[in-house]
Short mmCIF file of C-alpha atoms in Angstrom, two decimals:
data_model
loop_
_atom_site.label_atom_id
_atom_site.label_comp_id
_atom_site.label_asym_id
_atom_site.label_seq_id
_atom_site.Cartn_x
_atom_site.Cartn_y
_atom_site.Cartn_z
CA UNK A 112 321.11 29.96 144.13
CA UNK A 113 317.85 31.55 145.19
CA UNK A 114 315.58 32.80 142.16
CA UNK A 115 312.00 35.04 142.50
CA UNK A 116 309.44 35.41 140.14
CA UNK A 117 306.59 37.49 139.47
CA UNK A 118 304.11 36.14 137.53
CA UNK A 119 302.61 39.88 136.40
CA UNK A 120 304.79 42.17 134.62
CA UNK A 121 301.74 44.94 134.36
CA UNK A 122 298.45 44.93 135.83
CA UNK A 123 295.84 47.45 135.17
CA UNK A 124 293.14 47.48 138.04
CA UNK A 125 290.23 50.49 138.71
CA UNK A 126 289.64 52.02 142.16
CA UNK A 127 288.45 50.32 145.05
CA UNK A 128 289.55 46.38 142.97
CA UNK A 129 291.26 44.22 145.38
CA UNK A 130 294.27 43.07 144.13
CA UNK A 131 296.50 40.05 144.20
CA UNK A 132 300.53 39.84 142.74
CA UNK A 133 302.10 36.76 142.60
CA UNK A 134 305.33 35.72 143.71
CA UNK A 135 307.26 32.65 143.95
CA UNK A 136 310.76 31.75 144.81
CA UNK A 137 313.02 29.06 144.81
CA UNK A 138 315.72 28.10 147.69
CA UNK A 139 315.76 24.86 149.71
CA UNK A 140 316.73 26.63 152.93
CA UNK A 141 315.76 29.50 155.31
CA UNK A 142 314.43 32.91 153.76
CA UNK A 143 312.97 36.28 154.59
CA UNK A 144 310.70 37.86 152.07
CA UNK A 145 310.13 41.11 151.71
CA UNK A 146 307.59 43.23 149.35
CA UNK A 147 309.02 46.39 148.30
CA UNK A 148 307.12 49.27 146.71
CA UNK A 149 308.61 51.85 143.93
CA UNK A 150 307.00 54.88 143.35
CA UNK A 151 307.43 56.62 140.15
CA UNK A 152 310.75 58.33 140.15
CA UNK A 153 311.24 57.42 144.00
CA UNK A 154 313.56 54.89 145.68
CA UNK A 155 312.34 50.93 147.08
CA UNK A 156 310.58 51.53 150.18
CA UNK A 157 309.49 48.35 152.61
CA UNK A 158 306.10 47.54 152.51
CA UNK A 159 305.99 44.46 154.85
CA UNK A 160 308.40 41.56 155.15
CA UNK A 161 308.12 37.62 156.36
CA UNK A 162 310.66 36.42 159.02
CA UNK A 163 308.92 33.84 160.97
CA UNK A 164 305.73 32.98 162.71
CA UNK A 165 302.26 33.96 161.53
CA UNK A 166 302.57 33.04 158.00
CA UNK A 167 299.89 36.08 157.37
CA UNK A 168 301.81 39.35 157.50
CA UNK A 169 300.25 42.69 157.50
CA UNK A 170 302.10 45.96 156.49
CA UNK A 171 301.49 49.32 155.23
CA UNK A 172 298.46 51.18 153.70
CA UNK A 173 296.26 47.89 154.16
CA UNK A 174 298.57 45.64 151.69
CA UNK A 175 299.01 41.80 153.76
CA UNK A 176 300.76 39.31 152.41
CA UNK A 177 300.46 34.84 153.11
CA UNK A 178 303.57 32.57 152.79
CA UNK A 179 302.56 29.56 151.82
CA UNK A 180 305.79 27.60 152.32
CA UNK A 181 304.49 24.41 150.23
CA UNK A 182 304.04 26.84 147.29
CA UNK A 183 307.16 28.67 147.95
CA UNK A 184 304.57 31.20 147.38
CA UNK A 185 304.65 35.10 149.40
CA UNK A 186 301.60 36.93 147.47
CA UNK A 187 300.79 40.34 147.89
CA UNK A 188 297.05 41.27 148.53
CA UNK A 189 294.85 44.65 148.79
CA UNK A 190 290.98 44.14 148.90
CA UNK A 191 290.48 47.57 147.45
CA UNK A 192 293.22 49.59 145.83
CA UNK A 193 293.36 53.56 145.38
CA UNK A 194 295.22 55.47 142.75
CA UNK A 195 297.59 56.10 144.66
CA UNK A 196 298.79 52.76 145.02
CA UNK A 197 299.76 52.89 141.41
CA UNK A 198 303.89 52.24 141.61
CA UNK A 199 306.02 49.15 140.91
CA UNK A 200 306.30 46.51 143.29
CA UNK A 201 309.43 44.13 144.06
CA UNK A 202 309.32 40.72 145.49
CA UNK A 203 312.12 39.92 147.00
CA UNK A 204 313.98 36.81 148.95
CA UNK A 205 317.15 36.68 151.43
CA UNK A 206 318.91 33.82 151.64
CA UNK A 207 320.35 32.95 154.71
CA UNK A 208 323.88 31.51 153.32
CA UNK A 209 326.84 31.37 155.95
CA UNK A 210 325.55 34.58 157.85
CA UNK A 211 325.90 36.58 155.24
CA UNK A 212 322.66 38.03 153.02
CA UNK A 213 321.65 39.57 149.94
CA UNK A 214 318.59 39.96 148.36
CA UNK A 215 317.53 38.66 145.43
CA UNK A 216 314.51 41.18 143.52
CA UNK A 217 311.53 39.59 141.24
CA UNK A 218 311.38 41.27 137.56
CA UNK A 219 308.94 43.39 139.34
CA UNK A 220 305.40 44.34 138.76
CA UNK A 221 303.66 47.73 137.38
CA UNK A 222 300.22 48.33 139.31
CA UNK A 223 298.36 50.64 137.42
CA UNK A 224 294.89 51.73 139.05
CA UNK A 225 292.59 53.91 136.78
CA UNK A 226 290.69 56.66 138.89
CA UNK B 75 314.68 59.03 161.61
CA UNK B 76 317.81 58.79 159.62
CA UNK B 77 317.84 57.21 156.18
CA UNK B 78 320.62 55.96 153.95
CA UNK B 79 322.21 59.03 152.25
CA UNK B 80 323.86 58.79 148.36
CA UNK B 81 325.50 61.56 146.71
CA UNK B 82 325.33 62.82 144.64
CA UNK B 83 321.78 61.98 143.22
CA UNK B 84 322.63 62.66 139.85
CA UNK B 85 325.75 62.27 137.95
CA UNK B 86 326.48 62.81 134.01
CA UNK B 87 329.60 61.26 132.56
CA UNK B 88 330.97 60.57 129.42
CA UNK B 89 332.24 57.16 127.90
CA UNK B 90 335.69 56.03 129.02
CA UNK B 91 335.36 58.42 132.33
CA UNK B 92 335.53 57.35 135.74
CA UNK B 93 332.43 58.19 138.48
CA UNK B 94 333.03 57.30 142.42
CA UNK B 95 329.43 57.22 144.41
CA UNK B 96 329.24 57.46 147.66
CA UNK B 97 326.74 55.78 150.65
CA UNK B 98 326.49 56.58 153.71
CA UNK B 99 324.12 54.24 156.02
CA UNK B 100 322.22 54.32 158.65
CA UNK B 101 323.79 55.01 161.95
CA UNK B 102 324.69 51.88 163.59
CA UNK B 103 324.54 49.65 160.14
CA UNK B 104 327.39 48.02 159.27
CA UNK B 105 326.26 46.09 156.21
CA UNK B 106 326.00 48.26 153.13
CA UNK B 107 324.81 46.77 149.69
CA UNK B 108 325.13 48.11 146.15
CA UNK B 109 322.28 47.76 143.73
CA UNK B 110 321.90 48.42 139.93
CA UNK B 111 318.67 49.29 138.33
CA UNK B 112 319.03 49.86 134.64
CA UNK B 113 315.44 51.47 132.73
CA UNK B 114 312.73 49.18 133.15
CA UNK B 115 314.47 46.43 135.14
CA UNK B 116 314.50 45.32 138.46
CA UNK B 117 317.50 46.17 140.83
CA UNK B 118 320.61 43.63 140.47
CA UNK B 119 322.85 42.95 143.55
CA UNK B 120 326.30 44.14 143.03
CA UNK B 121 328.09 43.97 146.41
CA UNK B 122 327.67 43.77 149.64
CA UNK B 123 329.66 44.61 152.39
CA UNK B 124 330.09 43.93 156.55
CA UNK B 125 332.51 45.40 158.64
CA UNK B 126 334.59 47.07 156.20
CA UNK B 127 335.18 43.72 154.43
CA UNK B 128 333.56 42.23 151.19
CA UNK B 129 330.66 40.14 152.04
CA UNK B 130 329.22 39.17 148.67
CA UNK B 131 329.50 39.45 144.85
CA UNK B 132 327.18 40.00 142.51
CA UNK B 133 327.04 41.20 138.92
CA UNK B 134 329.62 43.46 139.48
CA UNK B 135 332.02 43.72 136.38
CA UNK B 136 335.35 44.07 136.97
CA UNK B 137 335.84 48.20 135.84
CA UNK B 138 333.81 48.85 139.37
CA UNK B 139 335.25 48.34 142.61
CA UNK B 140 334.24 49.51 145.63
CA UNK B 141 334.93 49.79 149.51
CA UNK B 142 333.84 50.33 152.74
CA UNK B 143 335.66 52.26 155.37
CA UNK B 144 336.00 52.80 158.98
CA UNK B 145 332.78 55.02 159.42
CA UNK B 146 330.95 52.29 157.64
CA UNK B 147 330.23 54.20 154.46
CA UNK B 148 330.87 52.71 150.78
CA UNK B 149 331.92 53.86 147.91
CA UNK B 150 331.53 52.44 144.71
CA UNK B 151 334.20 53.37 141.88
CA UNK B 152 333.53 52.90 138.18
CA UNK B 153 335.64 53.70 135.62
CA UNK B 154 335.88 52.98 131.74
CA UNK B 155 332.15 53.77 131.58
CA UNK B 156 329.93 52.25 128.93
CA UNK B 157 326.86 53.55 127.43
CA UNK B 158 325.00 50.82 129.43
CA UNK B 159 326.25 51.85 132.59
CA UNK B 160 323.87 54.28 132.91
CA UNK B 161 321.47 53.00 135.42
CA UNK B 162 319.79 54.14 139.19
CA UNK B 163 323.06 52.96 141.32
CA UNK B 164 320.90 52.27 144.74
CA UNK B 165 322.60 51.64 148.28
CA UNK B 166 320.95 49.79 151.11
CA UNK B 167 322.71 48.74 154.68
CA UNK B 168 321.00 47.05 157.19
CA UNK B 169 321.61 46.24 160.90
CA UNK B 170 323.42 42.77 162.27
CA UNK B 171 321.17 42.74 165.22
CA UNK B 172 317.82 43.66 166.73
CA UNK B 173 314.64 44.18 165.18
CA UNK B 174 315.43 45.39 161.85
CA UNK B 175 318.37 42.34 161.41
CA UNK B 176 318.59 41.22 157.69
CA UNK B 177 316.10 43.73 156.63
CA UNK B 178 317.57 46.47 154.28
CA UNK B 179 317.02 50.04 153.80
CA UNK B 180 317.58 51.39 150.50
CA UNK B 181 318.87 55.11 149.37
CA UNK B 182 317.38 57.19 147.74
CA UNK B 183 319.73 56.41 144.45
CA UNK B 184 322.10 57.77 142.16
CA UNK B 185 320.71 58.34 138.83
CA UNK B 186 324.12 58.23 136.38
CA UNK B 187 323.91 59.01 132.82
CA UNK B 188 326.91 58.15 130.37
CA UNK B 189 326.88 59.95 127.27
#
């Protein structure tokens, strides 16, 4: 069974820090990964997702992530965060199993960035 | 563009009641997931669905069912409600094909409290 983890349950981080979250997950086949972003008292929104190809993905307001496939690593990055970044954010890993999917979240981790 | 619709977005209930939530996806979606997010936790699959048949099981207990029907919308039926039921009840679907396959788009939620 596929697993995720996040390695930081709350990080506190002022304006303009970068930023790195961990994430690792465990399954021997195929996967997509996917970052997802929660914002207080809002539902998961996509921030970028891994499918193939450049291991280096880019997605929304300047957050990239690398999958590093020998670490069964997909970090999230931001080289200088605002306060309104300041949300939870969701690793997250779908198996593909027989053609069917689900998606398997990480614990999650709270950004917090102090103006 | 169209996003995933729940209703309603808030339900109150009291122990032993029943509570039916509804999804409807995307147009053109035909896989619809259910997700539980209790306080502080990170969402849990329940079940998934693809073409009106069950596609996966999760950590679904056995007082919720749920279905999807011709027009591709779920619903999710709970009944015998516990105090810990009360969670953010999210819905995702996603596409079979094209650009978007295997990526999921998530509802807004439905917040139910049990009393």
């Amino acid at each position: 069974a596929q697993s995720v983890s996040q390695h930081n349950h709350h990080v506190i981080l002022s304006e303009a820090a970068s930023l790195e979250l961990g994430c690792n997950y465990s399954y021997g086949g195929t996967v997509n990964l996917f970052w997802y972003v929660q914002y207080p008292g809002q539902h998961l929104q996509l921030l970028l997702k891994y499918f193939s190809g450049d291991p280096l993905v880019k997605g929304i307001k300047g957050f990239e992530a690398e999958f590093i496939k020998s670490k069964f690593s997909f970090n999230l990055r931001k080289p200088s965060v605002q306060w309104s970044d300041t949300a939870e954010y969701f690793c997250a890993v779908n198996a593909h199993s027989g053609g069917y999917q689900k998606v398997t979240f990480g614990t999650g981790t709270k950004l917090q960035v102090i103006p | 563009a169209a996003g995933v619709i729940q209703s309603p977005r808030h339900l109150i209930k009291e122990k032993r009641e029943t509570a039916t939530l509804k999804c409807y996806p995307i147009p053109r979606h035909d896989t619809v997931y259910w997700y539980q997010q209790g306080p502080g936790q990170d969402p849990q699959f329940l079940i998934s669905f693809y073409e009106k048949m069950q596609s996966d099981k999760g950590s679904i207990p056995d007082r919720f069912s749920a279905q999807q029907f011709s027009d591709y919308h779920s619903e999710l039926n709970m009944s015998s409600l516990e105090l810990g039921d009360s969670a953010l009840y999210f819905c995702a679907s996603s596409p079979r094909a094209g650009s978007s396959y295997n990526e999921q788009f998530f509802g807004p939620g439905t917040r139910l409290t049990v009393l």
